[in-house]
mmCIF file of C-alpha atoms in Angstrom:
data_model
loop_
_atom_site.group_PDB
_atom_site.id
_atom_site.type_symbol
_atom_site.label_atom_id
_atom_site.label_comp_id
_atom_site.label_asym_id
_atom_site.label_seq_id
_atom_site.Cartn_x
_atom_site.Cartn_y
_atom_site.Cartn_z
ATOM 1 C CA MET A 27 -9.459 -3.588 -23.853
ATOM 2 C CA ARG A 28 -6.487 -5.551 -22.434
ATOM 3 C CA ASN A 29 -4.173 -2.892 -23.760
ATOM 4 C CA ASP A 30 -5.821 -0.329 -21.564
ATOM 5 C CA LYS A 31 -3.517 1.196 -18.945
ATOM 6 C CA VAL A 32 -4.448 0.434 -15.349
ATOM 7 C CA GLY A 33 -3.947 2.744 -12.334
ATOM 8 C CA PHE A 34 -4.509 2.036 -8.632
ATOM 9 C CA ILE A 35 -5.129 4.645 -5.923
ATOM 10 C CA GLY A 36 -4.721 3.311 -2.409
ATOM 11 C CA LEU A 37 -2.055 0.657 -2.017
ATOM 12 C CA GLY A 38 -2.655 -0.370 1.597
ATOM 13 C CA ASN A 39 -3.643 -3.644 3.129
ATOM 14 C CA MET A 40 -6.026 -4.652 0.346
ATOM 15 C CA GLY A 41 -5.137 -2.349 -2.530
ATOM 16 C CA GLY A 42 -1.436 -3.379 -2.313
ATOM 17 C CA ARG A 43 -2.274 -7.057 -2.482
ATOM 18 C CA MET A 44 -4.673 -6.588 -5.433
ATOM 19 C CA THR A 45 -2.017 -4.537 -7.251
ATOM 20 C CA ARG A 46 0.529 -7.272 -6.717
ATOM 21 C CA ARG A 47 -1.852 -9.782 -8.254
ATOM 22 C CA LEU A 48 -2.321 -7.583 -11.301
ATOM 23 C CA VAL A 49 1.417 -7.031 -11.744
ATOM 24 C CA ASP A 50 2.142 -10.770 -11.299
ATOM 25 C CA ALA A 51 -0.492 -11.439 -14.025
ATOM 26 C CA GLY A 52 1.524 -9.263 -16.434
ATOM 27 C CA ILE A 53 -0.628 -6.148 -16.084
ATOM 28 C CA PRO A 54 1.538 -3.014 -15.404
ATOM 29 C CA VAL A 55 0.056 -0.783 -12.757
ATOM 30 C CA LEU A 56 0.613 2.943 -12.143
ATOM 31 C CA GLY A 57 0.018 3.265 -8.400
ATOM 32 C CA PHE A 58 -0.368 6.088 -5.903
ATOM 33 C CA ASP A 59 -0.534 6.047 -2.114
ATOM 34 C CA THR A 60 0.134 8.640 0.471
ATOM 35 C CA ASP A 61 2.853 6.266 1.703
ATOM 36 C CA ALA A 62 5.227 6.489 -1.244
ATOM 37 C CA SER A 63 7.039 3.268 -0.286
ATOM 38 C CA ARG A 64 3.971 1.117 -0.962
ATOM 39 C CA ALA A 65 4.151 1.305 -4.760
ATOM 40 C CA ALA A 66 7.469 -0.457 -4.968
ATOM 41 C CA ALA A 67 6.416 -2.964 -2.322
ATOM 42 C CA CYS A 68 3.538 -4.225 -4.489
ATOM 43 C CA GLY A 69 5.322 -3.955 -7.831
ATOM 44 C CA ALA A 70 3.543 -0.850 -9.170
ATOM 45 C CA THR A 71 5.218 2.092 -10.895
ATOM 46 C CA ALA A 72 4.951 4.988 -8.467
ATOM 47 C CA ALA A 73 2.868 7.983 -9.499
ATOM 48 C CA GLY A 74 3.435 11.442 -8.120
ATOM 49 C CA GLY A 75 -0.247 11.961 -7.264
ATOM 50 C CA VAL A 76 -3.873 11.202 -8.118
ATOM 51 C CA ARG A 77 -3.699 13.448 -11.165
ATOM 52 C CA ASP A 78 -0.817 11.446 -12.665
ATOM 53 C CA VAL A 79 -2.787 8.178 -12.322
ATOM 54 C CA VAL A 80 -5.984 9.594 -13.803
ATOM 55 C CA GLN A 81 -4.318 11.370 -16.708
ATOM 56 C CA ALA A 82 -2.277 8.312 -17.697
ATOM 57 C CA CYS A 83 -4.717 5.451 -17.222
ATOM 58 C CA ASP A 84 -7.852 4.130 -18.888
ATOM 59 C CA VAL A 85 -9.022 2.108 -15.908
ATOM 60 C CA VAL A 86 -8.527 3.603 -12.450
ATOM 61 C CA LEU A 87 -9.057 1.355 -9.366
ATOM 62 C CA MET A 88 -9.449 2.797 -5.873
ATOM 63 C CA SER A 89 -9.186 0.972 -2.503
ATOM 64 C CA LEU A 90 -9.727 3.543 0.298
ATOM 65 C CA PRO A 91 -10.862 3.445 3.928
ATOM 66 C CA ASP A 92 -14.366 4.915 3.646
ATOM 67 C CA SER A 93 -16.679 7.243 1.782
ATOM 68 C CA HIS A 94 -15.162 10.390 3.317
ATOM 69 C CA VAL A 95 -11.759 9.527 1.841
ATOM 70 C CA VAL A 96 -13.238 8.368 -1.421
ATOM 71 C CA GLU A 97 -15.087 11.732 -1.749
ATOM 72 C CA ALA A 98 -11.928 13.670 -0.896
ATOM 73 C CA VAL A 99 -9.892 11.782 -3.510
ATOM 74 C CA VAL A 100 -12.614 12.080 -6.169
ATOM 75 C CA GLU A 101 -13.829 15.623 -5.563
ATOM 76 C CA GLY A 102 -10.687 17.246 -4.293
ATOM 77 C CA GLN A 103 -9.169 20.231 -6.086
ATOM 78 C CA ASP A 104 -6.630 17.928 -7.788
ATOM 79 C CA GLY A 105 -8.801 14.826 -7.608
ATOM 80 C CA VAL A 106 -10.161 12.235 -9.954
ATOM 81 C CA LEU A 107 -13.096 14.277 -11.228
ATOM 82 C CA ALA A 108 -10.868 17.238 -12.048
ATOM 83 C CA HIS A 109 -8.719 15.169 -14.437
ATOM 84 C CA CYS A 110 -10.946 12.355 -15.788
ATOM 85 C CA ARG A 111 -12.000 12.167 -19.410
ATOM 86 C CA PRO A 112 -14.839 10.586 -21.369
ATOM 87 C CA GLY A 113 -14.520 6.844 -21.910
ATOM 88 C CA GLN A 114 -12.572 6.178 -18.725
ATOM 89 C CA THR A 115 -13.697 3.686 -16.075
ATOM 90 C CA VAL A 116 -13.252 4.279 -12.389
ATOM 91 C CA VAL A 117 -13.756 1.327 -10.041
ATOM 92 C CA ASP A 118 -14.256 1.902 -6.301
ATOM 93 C CA LEU A 119 -13.198 -1.247 -4.374
ATOM 94 C CA SER A 120 -13.670 0.468 -1.004
ATOM 95 C CA THR A 121 -16.359 -0.230 1.600
ATOM 96 C CA ALA A 122 -18.498 2.870 1.126
ATOM 97 C CA ALA A 123 -21.984 4.263 1.710
ATOM 98 C CA ALA A 124 -24.254 3.451 -1.223
ATOM 99 C CA SER A 125 -25.798 6.908 -1.104
ATOM 100 C CA SER A 126 -22.359 8.484 -1.588
ATOM 101 C CA THR A 127 -21.590 6.042 -4.368
ATOM 102 C CA LYS A 128 -24.762 6.921 -6.294
ATOM 103 C CA ARG A 129 -24.049 10.647 -5.975
ATOM 104 C CA LEU A 130 -20.520 10.228 -7.320
ATOM 105 C CA HIS A 131 -21.869 8.002 -10.077
ATOM 106 C CA GLY A 132 -23.979 10.920 -11.264
ATOM 107 C CA LEU A 133 -21.005 13.273 -11.266
ATOM 108 C CA PHE A 134 -18.875 10.856 -13.298
ATOM 109 C CA ARG A 135 -21.767 10.139 -15.659
ATOM 110 C CA ASP A 136 -21.988 13.837 -16.451
ATOM 111 C CA LYS A 137 -18.346 13.707 -17.568
ATOM 112 C CA GLY A 138 -18.809 10.570 -19.705
ATOM 113 C CA VAL A 139 -16.917 8.351 -17.231
ATOM 114 C CA HIS A 140 -18.119 4.942 -16.050
ATOM 115 C CA TYR A 141 -18.135 4.666 -12.245
ATOM 116 C CA ILE A 142 -18.363 1.141 -10.868
ATOM 117 C CA ASP A 143 -18.706 0.185 -7.235
ATOM 118 C CA ALA A 144 -17.136 -3.211 -6.378
ATOM 119 C CA GLY A 145 -17.270 -4.323 -2.779
ATOM 120 C CA ILE A 146 -14.786 -7.083 -1.940
ATOM 121 C CA SER A 147 -14.885 -9.947 0.462
ATOM 122 C CA GLY A 148 -12.326 -12.469 1.585
ATOM 123 C CA GLY A 149 -9.857 -10.331 3.441
ATOM 124 C CA ALA A 150 -6.100 -10.006 3.039
ATOM 125 C CA ALA A 151 -5.514 -13.754 2.655
ATOM 126 C CA ALA A 152 -7.940 -14.012 -0.294
ATOM 127 C CA ALA A 153 -6.498 -10.865 -1.860
ATOM 128 C CA GLU A 154 -3.031 -12.365 -1.711
ATOM 129 C CA LYS A 155 -4.225 -15.682 -3.223
ATOM 130 C CA GLY A 156 -6.449 -13.965 -5.823
ATOM 131 C CA THR A 157 -9.612 -15.540 -4.532
ATOM 132 C CA LEU A 158 -11.644 -12.502 -3.554
ATOM 133 C CA THR A 159 -15.395 -12.258 -4.139
ATOM 134 C CA LEU A 160 -16.561 -9.009 -5.782
ATOM 135 C CA MET A 161 -20.033 -7.533 -5.466
ATOM 136 C CA ILE A 162 -20.441 -5.025 -8.302
ATOM 137 C CA GLY A 163 -22.787 -2.186 -9.085
ATOM 138 C CA GLY A 164 -23.023 -0.053 -12.199
ATOM 139 C CA ASP A 165 -23.716 -0.169 -15.904
ATOM 140 C CA ALA A 166 -23.741 -3.804 -17.107
ATOM 141 C CA GLN A 167 -21.738 -3.106 -20.283
ATOM 142 C CA ALA A 168 -19.144 -1.078 -18.397
ATOM 143 C CA VAL A 169 -18.770 -3.924 -15.918
ATOM 144 C CA GLU A 170 -18.301 -6.533 -18.651
ATOM 145 C CA ALA A 171 -15.703 -4.367 -20.311
ATOM 146 C CA VAL A 172 -13.411 -4.443 -17.248
ATOM 147 C CA ARG A 173 -13.930 -8.009 -16.028
ATOM 148 C CA TRP A 174 -10.391 -8.792 -17.235
ATOM 149 C CA VAL A 175 -9.046 -6.441 -14.610
ATOM 150 C CA PHE A 176 -10.857 -8.333 -11.844
ATOM 151 C CA GLN A 177 -9.662 -11.780 -12.833
ATOM 152 C CA PRO A 178 -6.175 -11.734 -11.302
ATOM 153 C CA PHE A 179 -7.466 -11.019 -7.822
ATOM 154 C CA SER A 180 -10.946 -12.612 -7.666
ATOM 155 C CA THR A 181 -12.607 -15.939 -8.380
ATOM 156 C CA LYS A 182 -16.161 -14.636 -8.244
ATOM 157 C CA ALA A 183 -17.384 -11.232 -9.555
ATOM 158 C CA LEU A 184 -21.123 -10.853 -9.383
ATOM 159 C CA HIS A 185 -22.963 -7.894 -10.974
ATOM 160 C CA MET A 186 -25.601 -7.034 -8.360
ATOM 161 C CA GLY A 187 -27.357 -4.251 -10.242
ATOM 162 C CA ALA A 188 -27.232 -0.494 -10.805
ATOM 163 C CA SER A 189 -24.884 1.971 -9.140
ATOM 164 C CA GLY A 190 -24.680 1.441 -5.381
ATOM 165 C CA ALA A 191 -25.778 -2.221 -5.533
ATOM 166 C CA GLY A 192 -22.254 -3.517 -5.013
ATOM 167 C CA HIS A 193 -21.577 -1.376 -1.995
ATOM 168 C CA THR A 194 -25.002 -2.178 -0.567
ATOM 169 C CA THR A 195 -24.300 -5.901 -0.864
ATOM 170 C CA LYS A 196 -20.907 -5.349 0.805
ATOM 171 C CA LEU A 197 -22.457 -3.617 3.790
ATOM 172 C CA LEU A 198 -24.977 -6.402 4.288
ATOM 173 C CA ASN A 199 -22.224 -9.011 4.160
ATOM 174 C CA ASN A 200 -19.966 -7.050 6.466
ATOM 175 C CA PHE A 201 -22.718 -6.725 9.074
ATOM 176 C CA LEU A 202 -23.219 -10.457 9.198
ATOM 177 C CA ASN A 203 -19.448 -10.849 9.424
ATOM 178 C CA ALA A 204 -19.364 -8.482 12.404
ATOM 179 C CA VAL A 205 -22.248 -10.266 14.160
ATOM 180 C CA SER A 206 -20.728 -13.732 13.727
ATOM 181 C CA LEU A 207 -17.244 -12.690 14.765
ATOM 182 C CA ALA A 208 -18.450 -10.831 17.904
ATOM 183 C CA ALA A 209 -20.879 -13.578 18.936
ATOM 184 C CA THR A 210 -18.325 -16.372 18.321
ATOM 185 C CA ALA A 211 -15.715 -14.494 20.344
ATOM 186 C CA GLU A 212 -18.101 -14.269 23.268
ATOM 187 C CA VAL A 213 -18.969 -17.990 23.031
ATOM 188 C CA MET A 214 -15.304 -18.984 22.918
ATOM 189 C CA VAL A 215 -14.491 -16.890 26.025
ATOM 190 C CA ALA A 216 -17.442 -18.554 27.795
ATOM 191 C CA GLY A 217 -16.195 -21.986 26.624
ATOM 192 C CA LYS A 218 -12.722 -21.228 27.985
ATOM 193 C CA LYS A 219 -14.061 -20.122 31.384
ATOM 194 C CA ALA A 220 -16.244 -23.259 31.502
ATOM 195 C CA GLY A 221 -13.165 -25.424 31.119
ATOM 196 C CA LEU A 222 -14.046 -26.872 27.716
ATOM 197 C CA ASP A 223 -11.491 -28.044 25.199
ATOM 198 C CA LEU A 224 -11.714 -25.277 22.605
ATOM 199 C CA HIS A 225 -10.720 -27.475 19.669
ATOM 200 C CA GLN A 226 -13.498 -29.892 20.532
ATOM 201 C CA LEU A 227 -15.933 -27.002 21.005
ATOM 202 C CA LEU A 228 -15.120 -25.774 17.517
ATOM 203 C CA ASP A 229 -15.519 -29.282 16.165
ATOM 204 C CA VAL A 230 -19.051 -29.369 17.631
ATOM 205 C CA LEU A 231 -19.954 -25.902 16.400
ATOM 206 C CA ASN A 232 -18.698 -26.593 12.905
ATOM 207 C CA SER A 233 -20.865 -29.722 12.648
ATOM 208 C CA SER A 234 -23.896 -28.091 14.324
ATOM 209 C CA SER A 235 -26.249 -25.153 13.801
ATOM 210 C CA GLY A 236 -23.864 -22.633 15.308
ATOM 211 C CA VAL A 237 -21.450 -22.918 12.428
ATOM 212 C CA ASN A 238 -20.342 -19.627 10.738
ATOM 213 C CA PHE A 239 -17.413 -18.077 8.975
ATOM 214 C CA ALA A 240 -15.679 -17.251 12.235
ATOM 215 C CA THR A 241 -15.915 -20.786 13.636
ATOM 216 C CA GLN A 242 -14.686 -22.248 10.379
ATOM 217 C CA ASN A 243 -12.002 -19.834 9.263
ATOM 218 C CA ARG A 244 -10.869 -17.710 12.210
ATOM 219 C CA PHE A 245 -11.054 -19.460 15.577
ATOM 220 C CA PRO A 246 -9.280 -22.684 14.577
ATOM 221 C CA TYR A 247 -6.247 -20.370 14.345
ATOM 222 C CA ILE A 248 -7.079 -17.975 17.172
ATOM 223 C CA VAL A 249 -7.325 -20.754 19.778
ATOM 224 C CA ASP A 250 -3.737 -21.602 19.029
ATOM 225 C CA GLY A 251 -2.597 -17.987 19.361
ATOM 226 C CA ASN A 252 -2.645 -17.005 15.654
ATOM 227 C CA TYR A 253 -4.838 -13.923 15.239
ATOM 228 C CA LEU A 254 -4.328 -13.853 11.433
ATOM 229 C CA GLU A 255 -2.938 -10.310 11.670
ATOM 230 C CA GLY A 256 -3.245 -8.010 8.691
ATOM 231 C CA GLY A 257 -7.000 -8.016 8.199
ATOM 232 C CA LEU A 258 -9.842 -5.625 8.982
ATOM 233 C CA THR A 259 -9.286 -3.714 12.239
ATOM 234 C CA SER A 260 -11.819 -3.164 15.004
ATOM 235 C CA LYS A 261 -12.067 0.520 14.085
ATOM 236 C CA LEU A 262 -12.917 -0.345 10.525
ATOM 237 C CA MET A 263 -15.369 -3.070 11.574
ATOM 238 C CA THR A 264 -17.153 -0.492 13.745
ATOM 239 C CA LYS A 265 -17.253 1.832 10.783
ATOM 240 C CA ASP A 266 -18.851 -0.848 8.647
ATOM 241 C CA VAL A 267 -21.514 -1.523 11.233
ATOM 242 C CA VAL A 268 -22.346 2.197 11.390
ATOM 243 C CA LEU A 269 -22.660 2.292 7.584
ATOM 244 C CA TYR A 270 -24.994 -0.713 7.810
ATOM 245 C CA VAL A 271 -27.168 1.077 10.375
ATOM 246 C CA ASP A 272 -27.223 4.186 8.192
ATOM 247 C CA LEU A 273 -28.321 2.004 5.262
ATOM 248 C CA THR A 274 -31.120 0.341 7.141
ATOM 249 C CA HIS A 275 -32.313 3.774 8.303
ATOM 250 C CA GLU A 276 -32.399 5.027 4.692
ATOM 251 C CA LEU A 277 -34.273 1.886 3.604
ATOM 252 C CA GLY A 278 -36.747 2.031 6.500
ATOM 253 C CA VAL A 279 -35.690 -1.357 7.832
ATOM 254 C CA ALA A 280 -35.697 -2.012 11.569
ATOM 255 C CA SER A 281 -32.222 -2.977 12.799
ATOM 256 C CA PHE A 282 -32.387 -4.958 16.056
ATOM 257 C CA ASN A 283 -29.007 -6.646 16.003
ATOM 258 C CA ALA A 284 -26.467 -3.877 15.552
ATOM 259 C CA SER A 285 -25.997 -3.184 19.261
ATOM 260 C CA GLY A 286 -23.985 -6.353 19.868
ATOM 261 C CA PRO A 287 -21.143 -5.842 17.381
ATOM 262 C CA MET A 288 -21.179 -2.081 17.982
ATOM 263 C CA SER A 289 -20.609 -2.757 21.709
ATOM 264 C CA CYS A 290 -18.007 -5.444 21.131
ATOM 265 C CA PHE A 291 -15.836 -3.642 18.592
ATOM 266 C CA GLY A 292 -16.297 -0.377 20.398
ATOM 267 C CA LEU A 293 -15.030 -2.111 23.525
ATOM 268 C CA ALA A 294 -12.040 -3.471 21.591
ATOM 269 C CA THR A 295 -11.169 0.043 20.424
ATOM 270 C CA ALA A 296 -11.558 1.496 23.958
ATOM 271 C CA LEU A 297 -9.226 -1.133 25.322
ATOM 272 C CA GLY A 298 -6.493 -0.400 22.766
ATOM 273 C CA TYR A 299 -7.220 -2.967 20.104
ATOM 274 C CA GLY A 300 -8.789 -0.530 17.585
ATOM 275 C CA ASP A 301 -5.903 -0.587 15.084
ATOM 276 C CA LYS A 302 -5.394 -4.330 15.420
ATOM 277 C CA ILE A 303 -7.222 -7.021 13.473
ATOM 278 C CA SER A 304 -10.843 -7.331 14.492
ATOM 279 C CA ASN A 305 -10.239 -10.927 15.618
ATOM 280 C CA ARG A 306 -8.674 -9.326 18.723
ATOM 281 C CA VAL A 307 -12.240 -8.620 19.881
ATOM 282 C CA VAL A 308 -11.976 -11.945 21.643
ATOM 283 C CA ASP A 309 -9.214 -10.476 23.836
ATOM 284 C CA ALA A 310 -11.295 -7.427 24.635
ATOM 285 C CA ILE A 311 -14.179 -9.595 25.754
ATOM 286 C CA GLY A 312 -11.700 -11.728 27.649
ATOM 287 C CA ASP A 313 -10.242 -8.615 29.377
ATOM 288 C CA VAL A 314 -13.628 -7.691 30.917
ATOM 289 C CA SER A 315 -14.381 -11.332 31.700
ATOM 290 C CA GLY A 316 -11.618 -11.842 34.194
ATOM 291 C CA GLY A 317 -8.539 -11.597 31.951
ATOM 292 C CA VAL A 318 -9.309 -14.631 29.784
ATOM 293 C CA ARG A 319 -7.033 -15.682 26.882
ATOM 294 C CA LEU A 320 -8.048 -18.567 24.692
ATOM 295 C CA LYS A 321 -4.495 -19.828 24.509
ATOM 296 C CA ASP A 322 -2.733 -20.325 27.881
#
């Protein structure tokens, strides 16, 4: 299987970094992005379009913004479905709606193509280091057959179940990420206004019951003015929360905690931070709290 040709559609913030890891591991990649300059930037051979990638490659990876874009790339007139062939494997590394994933899985299955959903966690920094966590859904044998492709950019790749299970797990994780980031941002603004030393506050939180990913991995940098630019934006974080709410509705699960992150990241977008890293939500909360900035 290691002689299989690998293609990558979507060479942006995450896809470009994953492609670079593959190339650096000695795996040639035929890549396509609507921004033609991105292929060279991540070491891929540039393809002329989606068709070229699908026709030339045995394993096709996709990293796209959402289900709407995934569906357009897959089902478009010159898309993946139009040019795929039996025996191929298509891996969707996007954050997507599980219902859409399952539907596309059925379309690919009818063509004899394995369709695997693989949600990713760890952000741009982990993608660059090759330490992403993958949450995978799809046929177990198909997943095992392409594990070698995941190794250069991940340290953990867990098969969560049938089609859609990977993207479902990703939405659950991203929702908790949104909650903890928004809540911690609010706490840090309150701590600043109360006159607390923010480094000491973080030290307390990280050794107490309030500890979370944001207190451990984000705010130690943010309080010193480093927002860790290059990660998930507030607009995309809002999109992920909406997908989570849609999922809970489909499952018949009551969702009582979505209003907080929806309000916070919606505020960030309204105040002009929508296309910046979601960590900037702390500035949005600071703006409506008297113009607070964590770093003077």
